[in-house]
């Protein structure tokens, strides 16, 4: 079980707005807030976003460098993936792999891939039990 994840961001205001909306949609609750950071919690796990110091902002985040590639979240249904996708588009958020959406992860992987304000890749995945074939798999 993951306890928490802390991510440094380039603009805490933009990140707070983006992640606050998304995490609230995914039923996370506000947890902590201070001048340079904010967190949201679901169950025993929480996500923390902290303003990076100015001296570390010269090299922007890139998911192909050593470190975090992306964050993936469970959706409750395909409908939630579709709803969030529509909201992301309305907000002007960059949707990745649009030519393969919603099956960019494969024929049995219904998801939306997108970027946060620092271009961190985020994925929202529908439950495996909602495959169009109707099959359910025990993993």
Short mmCIF file of C-alpha atoms in Angstrom, two decimals:
data_model
loop_
_atom_site.label_atom_id
_atom_site.label_comp_id
_atom_site.label_asym_id
_atom_site.label_seq_id
_atom_site.Cartn_x
_atom_site.Cartn_y
_atom_site.Cartn_z
CA UNK A 1 0.00 0.00 0.00
CA UNK A 2 1.39 3.38 -0.96
CA UNK A 3 1.53 5.82 1.96
CA UNK A 4 2.01 9.05 0.01
CA UNK A 5 3.60 10.49 -3.09
CA UNK A 6 5.19 13.95 -3.16
CA UNK A 7 5.66 15.80 -6.43
CA UNK A 8 7.48 19.09 -6.89
CA UNK A 9 5.74 21.43 -9.34
CA UNK A 10 6.73 24.58 -11.20
CA UNK A 11 3.60 26.57 -10.32
CA UNK A 12 1.72 25.55 -7.19
CA UNK A 13 -1.29 27.69 -8.11
CA UNK A 14 -1.81 26.05 -11.53
CA UNK A 15 -1.10 22.60 -10.13
CA UNK A 16 -3.49 23.12 -7.21
CA UNK A 17 -6.28 24.09 -9.58
CA UNK A 18 -5.64 21.17 -11.95
CA UNK A 19 -5.07 18.45 -9.36
CA UNK A 20 -7.77 19.78 -7.03
CA UNK A 21 -10.37 19.41 -9.76
CA UNK A 22 -9.16 15.98 -10.91
CA UNK A 23 -8.65 14.46 -7.48
CA UNK A 24 -12.02 15.74 -6.27
CA UNK A 25 -13.61 14.01 -9.30
CA UNK A 26 -11.82 10.82 -8.17
CA UNK A 27 -13.18 11.24 -4.62
CA UNK A 28 -9.98 12.41 -2.95
CA UNK A 29 -10.48 14.91 -0.14
CA UNK A 30 -8.37 17.98 0.67
CA UNK A 31 -5.88 16.96 3.34
CA UNK A 32 -3.15 19.53 4.03
CA UNK A 33 -2.37 23.04 2.80
CA UNK A 34 0.51 25.42 3.48
CA UNK A 35 2.15 28.32 1.62
CA UNK A 36 4.20 26.15 -0.73
CA UNK A 37 2.13 22.99 -0.93
CA UNK A 38 -1.14 21.13 -0.84
CA UNK A 39 -2.30 17.53 -0.57
CA UNK A 40 -5.37 15.38 -1.17
CA UNK A 41 -6.14 12.06 0.48
CA UNK A 42 -8.18 8.97 -0.28
CA UNK A 43 -8.19 6.24 2.34
CA UNK A 44 -4.73 6.04 3.85
CA UNK A 45 -2.92 7.29 0.73
CA UNK A 46 -2.29 10.92 -0.06
CA UNK A 47 -0.73 12.95 -2.87
CA UNK A 48 1.35 16.01 -2.08
CA UNK A 49 2.25 18.82 -4.48
CA UNK A 50 4.99 21.24 -3.46
CA UNK A 51 6.29 24.38 -5.16
CA UNK A 52 9.82 23.74 -6.43
CA UNK A 53 12.39 26.36 -5.45
CA UNK A 54 13.31 28.89 -8.13
CA UNK A 55 16.87 27.53 -8.42
CA UNK A 56 15.47 24.14 -9.56
CA UNK A 57 13.09 25.42 -12.23
CA UNK A 58 15.70 25.76 -15.00
CA UNK A 59 15.28 22.15 -16.17
CA UNK A 60 11.61 21.29 -16.80
CA UNK A 61 10.12 17.88 -16.08
CA UNK A 62 10.29 15.24 -18.80
CA UNK A 63 8.80 11.77 -18.35
CA UNK A 64 11.57 10.12 -20.39
CA UNK A 65 14.26 11.15 -17.90
CA UNK A 66 15.12 9.10 -14.85
CA UNK A 67 12.23 9.33 -12.39
CA UNK A 68 8.47 9.33 -12.63
CA UNK A 69 6.97 8.38 -15.99
CA UNK A 70 3.29 8.76 -15.15
CA UNK A 71 0.56 8.43 -12.54
CA UNK A 72 -2.35 6.06 -13.22
CA UNK A 73 -5.67 6.22 -11.38
CA UNK A 74 -8.61 3.83 -11.23
CA UNK A 75 -11.86 5.09 -12.73
CA UNK A 76 -15.12 3.64 -11.45
CA UNK A 77 -16.40 3.01 -15.00
CA UNK A 78 -15.92 3.66 -18.69
CA UNK A 79 -18.52 6.39 -18.31
CA UNK A 80 -16.28 8.16 -15.80
CA UNK A 81 -13.34 7.92 -18.22
CA UNK A 82 -15.55 9.45 -20.93
CA UNK A 83 -16.86 12.17 -18.60
CA UNK A 84 -13.37 13.14 -17.44
CA UNK A 85 -12.14 13.10 -21.05
CA UNK A 86 -14.86 15.59 -22.02
CA UNK A 87 -14.03 17.82 -19.06
CA UNK A 88 -10.30 17.68 -19.85
CA UNK A 89 -10.99 18.75 -23.43
CA UNK A 90 -13.27 21.56 -22.21
CA UNK A 91 -10.44 22.75 -19.95
CA UNK A 92 -7.93 22.68 -22.84
CA UNK A 93 -5.84 19.92 -21.26
CA UNK A 94 -3.53 18.07 -23.64
CA UNK A 95 -4.98 14.60 -24.33
CA UNK A 96 -2.23 12.17 -25.34
CA UNK A 97 -2.52 9.44 -28.01
CA UNK A 98 -5.78 10.87 -29.39
CA UNK A 99 -5.51 8.72 -32.51
CA UNK A 100 -5.80 5.58 -30.34
CA UNK A 101 -8.10 6.93 -27.61
CA UNK A 102 -9.61 5.29 -25.56
CA UNK A 103 -7.61 2.13 -26.34
CA UNK A 104 -4.08 3.62 -26.39
CA UNK A 105 -3.06 1.08 -23.75
CA UNK A 106 -4.34 -1.85 -25.81
CA UNK A 107 -7.62 -3.40 -26.90
CA UNK A 108 -8.54 -4.40 -23.35
CA UNK A 109 -7.39 -1.18 -21.67
CA UNK A 110 -10.03 1.60 -21.70
CA UNK A 111 -8.32 4.79 -20.53
CA UNK A 112 -7.54 8.43 -21.14
CA UNK A 113 -3.95 9.69 -21.04
CA UNK A 114 -3.31 13.39 -20.49
CA UNK A 115 -0.82 15.89 -19.07
CA UNK A 116 -0.85 18.05 -15.95
CA UNK A 117 0.45 21.67 -16.02
CA UNK A 118 4.08 20.43 -15.81
CA UNK A 119 3.47 17.84 -18.55
CA UNK A 120 3.46 14.93 -16.11
CA UNK A 121 1.55 12.14 -17.84
CA UNK A 122 -1.62 11.05 -16.05
CA UNK A 123 -3.80 8.05 -16.90
CA UNK A 124 -7.35 7.26 -15.85
CA UNK A 125 -8.25 3.58 -16.38
CA UNK A 126 -11.68 1.93 -16.42
CA UNK A 127 -12.10 -1.34 -14.53
CA UNK A 128 -11.02 -4.44 -16.43
CA UNK A 129 -14.43 -5.99 -15.78
CA UNK A 130 -15.97 -3.49 -18.21
CA UNK A 131 -14.39 -4.95 -21.34
CA UNK A 132 -16.64 -4.68 -24.36
CA UNK A 133 -16.46 -8.47 -24.76
CA UNK A 134 -18.19 -8.85 -21.42
CA UNK A 135 -15.46 -11.10 -20.09
CA UNK A 136 -14.04 -10.60 -16.68
CA UNK A 137 -10.57 -11.71 -15.65
CA UNK A 138 -9.16 -12.65 -12.28
CA UNK A 139 -5.72 -11.13 -11.86
#
